[in-house]
Coordinates of C-alpha atoms in Angstrom, one line a residue:
X1 CA 24.7 -4.1 9.3
X2 CA 25.9 -0.7 10.6
X3 CA 27.4 -1.1 14.0
X4 CA 25.8 1.1 16.7
X5 CA 26.2 2.1 20.3
X6 CA 23.6 1.0 22.8
X7 CA 22.9 3.0 26.0
X8 CA 20.3 2.1 28.7
X9 CA 19.0 5.4 30.2
X10 CA 18.5 5.5 33.9
X11 CA 16.5 8.7 34.0
X12 CA 14.8 11.2 31.6
X13 CA 17.5 13.8 31.8
X14 CA 20.2 11.4 31.0
X15 CA 18.2 9.9 28.1
X16 CA 17.7 13.4 26.6
X17 CA 21.4 14.2 26.9
X18 CA 22.4 10.9 25.4
X19 CA 20.1 11.4 22.4
X20 CA 21.0 15.0 21.7
X21 CA 23.5 14.1 19.0
X22 CA 22.4 13.4 15.4
X23 CA 21.8 9.8 14.3
X24 CA 20.5 8.8 17.7
X25 CA 17.2 7.1 18.2
X26 CA 15.2 6.3 21.4
X27 CA 14.3 2.6 21.8
X28 CA 11.0 1.7 23.5
X29 CA 9.0 -1.2 22.1
X30 CA 11.1 -1.3 19.0
X31 CA 8.2 -2.6 16.8
X32 CA 8.8 0.0 14.1
X33 CA 12.4 1.0 14.7
X34 CA 13.9 -2.5 14.6
X35 CA 12.0 -3.3 11.4
X36 CA 13.4 -0.2 9.7
X37 CA 16.9 -1.0 10.9
X38 CA 16.7 -4.5 9.4
X39 CA 15.6 -2.9 6.1
X40 CA 18.5 -0.4 6.2
X41 CA 16.1 2.5 6.2
X42 CA 17.0 3.6 9.7
X43 CA 20.8 3.4 10.4
X44 CA 21.3 5.0 13.8
X45 CA 24.8 5.4 15.3
X46 CA 23.3 5.1 18.8
X47 CA 20.2 3.7 20.4
X48 CA 19.1 5.0 23.8
X49 CA 16.9 2.5 25.6
X50 CA 14.2 4.3 27.6
X51 CA 12.1 1.2 28.5
X52 CA 13.1 1.4 32.2
X53 CA 12.4 5.0 32.8
X54 CA 9.9 5.4 35.6
X55 CA 6.7 7.5 35.6
X56 CA 6.2 7.5 31.8
X57 CA 3.7 4.6 31.6
X58 CA 0.8 6.1 33.6
X59 CA -2.8 6.5 32.4
X60 CA -4.9 9.1 34.1
X61 CA -8.5 9.9 33.4
X62 CA -9.8 13.0 35.3
X63 CA -12.9 15.0 34.9
X64 CA -11.2 17.4 32.5
X65 CA -8.4 15.6 30.7
X66 CA -6.9 12.3 29.8
X67 CA -3.2 11.9 30.3
X68 CA -1.3 9.0 28.8
X69 CA 2.5 8.5 29.4
X70 CA 4.7 7.8 26.3
X71 CA 5.8 4.4 27.6
X72 CA 2.2 3.2 28.2
X73 CA 1.6 0.1 26.1
X74 CA -0.9 0.3 23.3
X75 CA -2.7 -2.7 24.8
X76 CA -2.9 -1.1 28.3
X77 CA -4.5 2.1 26.9
X78 CA -6.9 0.2 24.6
X79 CA -8.1 -2.0 27.4
X80 CA -8.2 0.6 30.2
X81 CA -11.8 0.7 31.5
X82 CA -11.9 4.5 32.0
X83 CA -10.6 5.1 28.5
X84 CA -13.1 2.8 26.9
X85 CA -15.9 4.6 28.8
X86 CA -14.7 8.2 28.4
X87 CA -13.1 8.0 25.0
X88 CA -14.3 5.0 22.8
X89 CA -12.5 6.3 19.7
X90 CA -9.1 6.3 21.4
X91 CA -9.5 2.7 22.6
X92 CA -10.9 1.5 19.2
X93 CA -8.1 3.2 17.2
X94 CA -5.6 1.2 19.3
X95 CA -7.1 -2.2 19.3
X96 CA -7.8 -2.0 15.6
X97 CA -4.3 -1.0 14.9
X98 CA -2.2 -4.2 15.2
X99 CA -1.9 -7.7 16.4
X100 CA -2.2 -8.5 20.2
X101 CA 1.5 -9.2 20.3
X102 CA 2.4 -5.9 18.8
X103 CA 0.0 -4.0 21.0
X104 CA 1.6 -5.6 24.1
X105 CA 5.1 -4.4 23.0
X106 CA 4.5 -1.0 21.3
X107 CA 4.5 2.2 23.3
X108 CA 2.2 5.2 22.8
X109 CA 5.2 7.5 22.1
X110 CA 6.6 5.0 19.5
X111 CA 3.2 4.7 17.9
X112 CA 3.1 8.5 17.3
X113 CA 6.6 8.2 15.7
X114 CA 5.9 5.4 13.3
X115 CA 6.9 6.0 9.7
X116 CA 5.1 5.3 6.4
X117 CA 4.7 1.8 5.0
X118 CA 5.3 3.1 1.4
X119 CA 7.0 0.2 -0.3
X120 CA 9.4 2.5 -2.1
X121 CA 10.5 4.1 1.2
X122 CA 11.0 0.7 2.8
X123 CA 13.1 -0.9 0.1
X124 CA 16.3 1.1 -0.4
X125 CA 17.9 -1.8 -2.2
X126 CA 15.5 -1.6 -5.1
X127 CA 14.4 2.1 -5.1
X128 CA 17.0 4.9 -4.5
X129 CA 14.5 7.6 -5.6
X130 CA 12.6 8.3 -2.4
X131 CA 12.7 11.9 -1.1
X132 CA 11.6 10.9 2.4
X133 CA 14.6 8.6 2.7
X134 CA 17.0 10.3 0.3
X135 CA 16.1 14.0 -0.1
X136 CA 16.2 15.3 -3.6
X137 CA 16.2 11.9 -5.3
X138 CA 12.6 11.9 -6.5
X139 CA 9.4 10.0 -5.6
X140 CA 9.1 6.5 -7.2
X141 CA 5.5 6.3 -6.0
X142 CA 4.3 9.0 -8.3
X143 CA 4.8 6.9 -11.4
X144 CA 4.6 3.5 -9.7
X145 CA 2.1 1.3 -7.9
X146 CA 0.4 3.8 -5.6
X147 CA -2.9 2.2 -4.5
X148 CA -2.0 2.7 -0.9
X149 CA -0.8 6.3 -1.2
X150 CA -2.3 9.6 -0.1
X151 CA -4.8 11.8 -1.9
X152 CA -4.8 14.6 0.6
X153 CA -1.8 16.7 1.7
X154 CA 0.5 15.5 -1.0
X155 CA 3.1 17.4 -3.0
X156 CA 5.2 16.7 -6.1
X157 CA 7.9 15.5 -3.7
X158 CA 5.9 12.8 -1.8
X159 CA 2.6 11.1 -1.7
X160 CA 3.3 8.6 1.2
X161 CA 0.5 8.2 3.7
X162 CA 0.8 8.5 7.4
X163 CA 0.0 4.9 8.5
X164 CA -1.2 5.2 12.1
X165 CA -4.6 5.1 13.7
X166 CA -4.2 6.5 17.2
X167 CA -3.0 9.9 16.0
X168 CA -6.1 10.2 13.9
X169 CA -8.2 10.1 17.0
X170 CA -5.8 12.5 18.8
X171 CA -6.1 15.0 16.0
X172 CA -9.9 14.8 16.0
X173 CA -10.1 15.7 19.7
X174 CA -7.4 18.4 19.9
X175 CA -4.8 16.4 21.8
X176 CA -1.5 17.8 22.9
X177 CA 1.9 16.1 22.6
X178 CA 4.1 16.6 25.6
X179 CA 7.8 16.9 24.6
X180 CA 10.8 17.2 26.8
X181 CA 14.3 18.2 25.5
X182 CA 16.4 21.3 26.0
X183 CA 13.1 22.9 27.0
X184 CA 9.7 21.4 27.7
X185 CA 7.0 22.0 25.0
X186 CA 3.3 21.3 24.5
X187 CA 2.7 20.8 20.8
X188 CA -0.9 20.5 19.4
X189 CA -0.9 17.1 17.7
X190 CA -2.2 18.7 14.4
X191 CA 1.0 20.8 14.4
X192 CA 3.3 17.9 15.5
X193 CA 2.9 16.2 12.1
X194 CA 4.3 18.2 9.1
X195 CA 3.1 18.2 5.5
X196 CA 5.7 16.9 3.1
X197 CA 6.0 20.0 0.9
X198 CA 9.5 19.9 -0.6
X199 CA 11.0 18.4 2.6
X200 CA 9.2 15.1 3.2
X201 CA 12.1 13.7 5.2
X202 CA 11.2 16.2 8.0
X203 CA 8.1 14.5 9.5
X204 CA 7.7 15.9 13.0
X205 CA 8.2 19.1 15.0
X206 CA 11.1 17.6 17.0
X207 CA 14.7 18.4 17.4
X208 CA 17.6 16.0 18.3
X209 CA 17.2 14.9 21.9
X210 CA 13.5 15.8 22.1
X211 CA 11.6 13.0 23.8
X212 CA 7.8 12.5 23.7
X213 CA 6.8 12.0 27.4
X214 CA 3.0 11.8 27.0
X215 CA -0.1 13.1 25.4
X216 CA -3.1 15.0 26.8
X217 CA -6.6 14.8 25.5
X218 CA -9.3 17.3 26.8
X219 CA -12.5 15.6 27.8
X220 CA -15.0 17.4 25.5
X221 CA -18.5 16.0 25.4
X222 CA -18.1 14.7 21.8
X223 CA -15.3 12.4 23.0
X224 CA -17.8 10.4 25.1
X225 CA -19.9 9.8 22.0
X226 CA -17.1 8.9 19.7
X227 CA -16.1 6.1 17.3
X228 CA -13.2 5.0 15.2
X229 CA -14.0 3.3 11.9
X230 CA -11.3 1.5 9.9
X231 CA -11.9 0.2 6.4
X232 CA -9.3 -2.1 5.0
X233 CA -8.6 -4.9 2.5
X234 CA -8.9 -7.6 5.1
X235 CA -10.7 -7.8 8.5
X236 CA -7.7 -7.4 10.8
X237 CA -3.9 -6.8 11.0
X238 CA -4.0 -4.4 8.0
X239 CA -3.4 -0.7 7.5
X240 CA -6.4 1.4 6.6
X241 CA -7.6 2.0 3.1
X242 CA -9.5 4.8 4.8
X243 CA -10.3 5.5 8.4
X244 CA -12.0 8.1 10.5
X245 CA -12.3 9.2 14.1
X246 CA -15.6 11.0 14.9
X247 CA -17.5 12.3 17.8
X248 CA -20.8 14.1 18.3
X249 CA -22.4 16.3 21.0
X250 CA -26.1 17.0 20.6
X251 CA -28.3 19.8 21.9
X252 CA -30.9 19.0 24.6
X253 CA -33.5 18.2 21.9
X254 CA -31.4 15.2 20.9
X255 CA -31.6 16.1 17.2
X256 CA -29.4 19.2 16.7
X257 CA -25.6 18.9 16.4
X258 CA -23.9 21.2 18.9
X259 CA -20.4 19.9 18.4
X260 CA -18.8 17.4 16.0
X261 CA -15.2 16.2 15.6
X262 CA -13.9 14.4 12.5
X263 CA -10.4 13.3 11.3
X264 CA -9.4 10.8 8.7
X265 CA -6.5 8.5 8.2
X266 CA -5.1 6.2 5.5
X267 CA -5.7 8.8 2.8
X268 CA -3.4 11.7 3.8
X269 CA 0.2 12.4 4.4
X270 CA -0.6 13.3 8.0
X271 CA -3.6 12.7 10.3
X272 CA -6.2 14.9 8.6
X273 CA -8.7 17.0 10.4
X274 CA -11.9 17.8 8.5
X275 CA -12.7 21.2 10.1
X276 CA -14.8 22.4 7.1
X277 CA -17.1 19.4 7.4
X278 CA -17.4 20.0 11.1
X279 CA -18.4 23.6 10.6
X280 CA -21.0 22.6 8.0
X281 CA -22.6 20.2 10.4
X282 CA -22.7 22.3 13.6
X283 CA -26.3 23.5 14.2
X284 CA -27.8 21.1 11.7
X285 CA -30.3 18.3 12.3
X286 CA -28.8 14.9 12.8
X287 CA -30.1 12.8 9.9
X288 CA -28.6 10.6 7.2
X289 CA -29.1 13.0 4.3
X290 CA -27.4 15.9 6.2
X291 CA -24.4 13.7 7.2
X292 CA -23.9 12.3 3.7
X293 CA -24.1 15.7 2.1
X294 CA -21.6 17.2 4.5
X295 CA -19.2 14.2 4.3
X296 CA -18.9 14.7 0.5
X297 CA -16.6 17.6 1.3
X298 CA -14.2 15.3 3.1
X299 CA -12.1 15.0 0.0
X300 CA -12.1 18.6 -1.1
X301 CA -8.7 19.3 -2.6
X302 CA -7.9 15.6 -3.0
X303 CA -5.6 14.6 -5.9
X304 CA -5.4 11.1 -7.3
X305 CA -2.1 9.6 -8.5
X306 CA -3.7 6.8 -10.5
X307 CA -4.3 3.6 -8.5
X308 CA -5.4 5.4 -5.4
X309 CA -8.4 7.2 -7.1
X310 CA -10.8 4.9 -5.2
X311 CA -10.0 6.6 -1.9
X312 CA -11.6 9.8 -3.1
X313 CA -14.9 8.0 -3.5
X314 CA -14.4 5.8 -0.4
X315 CA -13.5 8.4 2.2
X316 CA -16.9 10.3 2.3
X317 CA -18.7 7.0 2.7
X318 CA -16.5 6.1 5.6
X319 CA -17.0 9.4 7.3
X320 CA -20.8 9.3 6.9
X321 CA -21.0 5.7 8.1
X322 CA -19.0 6.5 11.3
X323 CA -21.2 9.6 12.0
X324 CA -24.3 7.6 11.5
X325 CA -23.0 5.0 14.0
X326 CA -22.4 7.6 16.8
X327 CA -25.7 9.3 15.9
X328 CA -27.6 6.0 16.2
X329 CA -28.9 6.2 12.7
X330 CA -29.7 2.8 11.2

């Protein structure tokens, strides 16, 4: 094991200063970071413990916006009565994401920072060729077992999926990530996650010392009528084969789609917004045929690497099923 320094931050400013040097990581719930340290994937020189910082675990639901602090626990957000009422997809994406024990430990900020579960990335002892872990070394998944890998947003350098659920809901509803570092920034969550391109080791729009302090989600009408559907190989405690966060707002006639939000997970290298599908559905009559026809475009541009070809057929079905659920279509 690589020895490392441990610092317990007393306030946000000190935490940011302590983490401004390379090879430093913030420690909150530790449910991802400690796993990766045990696997020798993450080898930080310093850990800055931020668990005792005050004011970063709040959950606020106002008429216009939902604000969630970065240190709020996944379980607290998932079970929050106002979140469940105002934003069902947010709650569902959290309680479907992990075991109760993990949800009680994991923070919202840490959830956004979780890294891929690609087995080649997570096993440096067996696989040295991983561009995400060792830039320029190649991608073992391209010619290996890649059933759980991405079909959207890939490159010839990396096909690892983004594994999370909550961020998929955030992307669907135009959330903003609040970041504090040398300056304070508000980053649209869709811009926060980066495509792999030729630099898959650069996953986020963050600099050393930058700390996620919260997220904001605007309360659009479609958020009230939303749903998160997760399809997986077993009923619980499993990452998605394909998932989707959807929301619909109808016109006064109750049949015409005024607004629709759709993002998918488990199939792309980052949480993937389906804006073209949304644009197709706006102004259309809400019925099964219309939803299924539009959902077929969910995988436009998708590229199979072999074992993951089933995701190209599965994803439109997942999107259509979720839309029918929020549209009350049997």
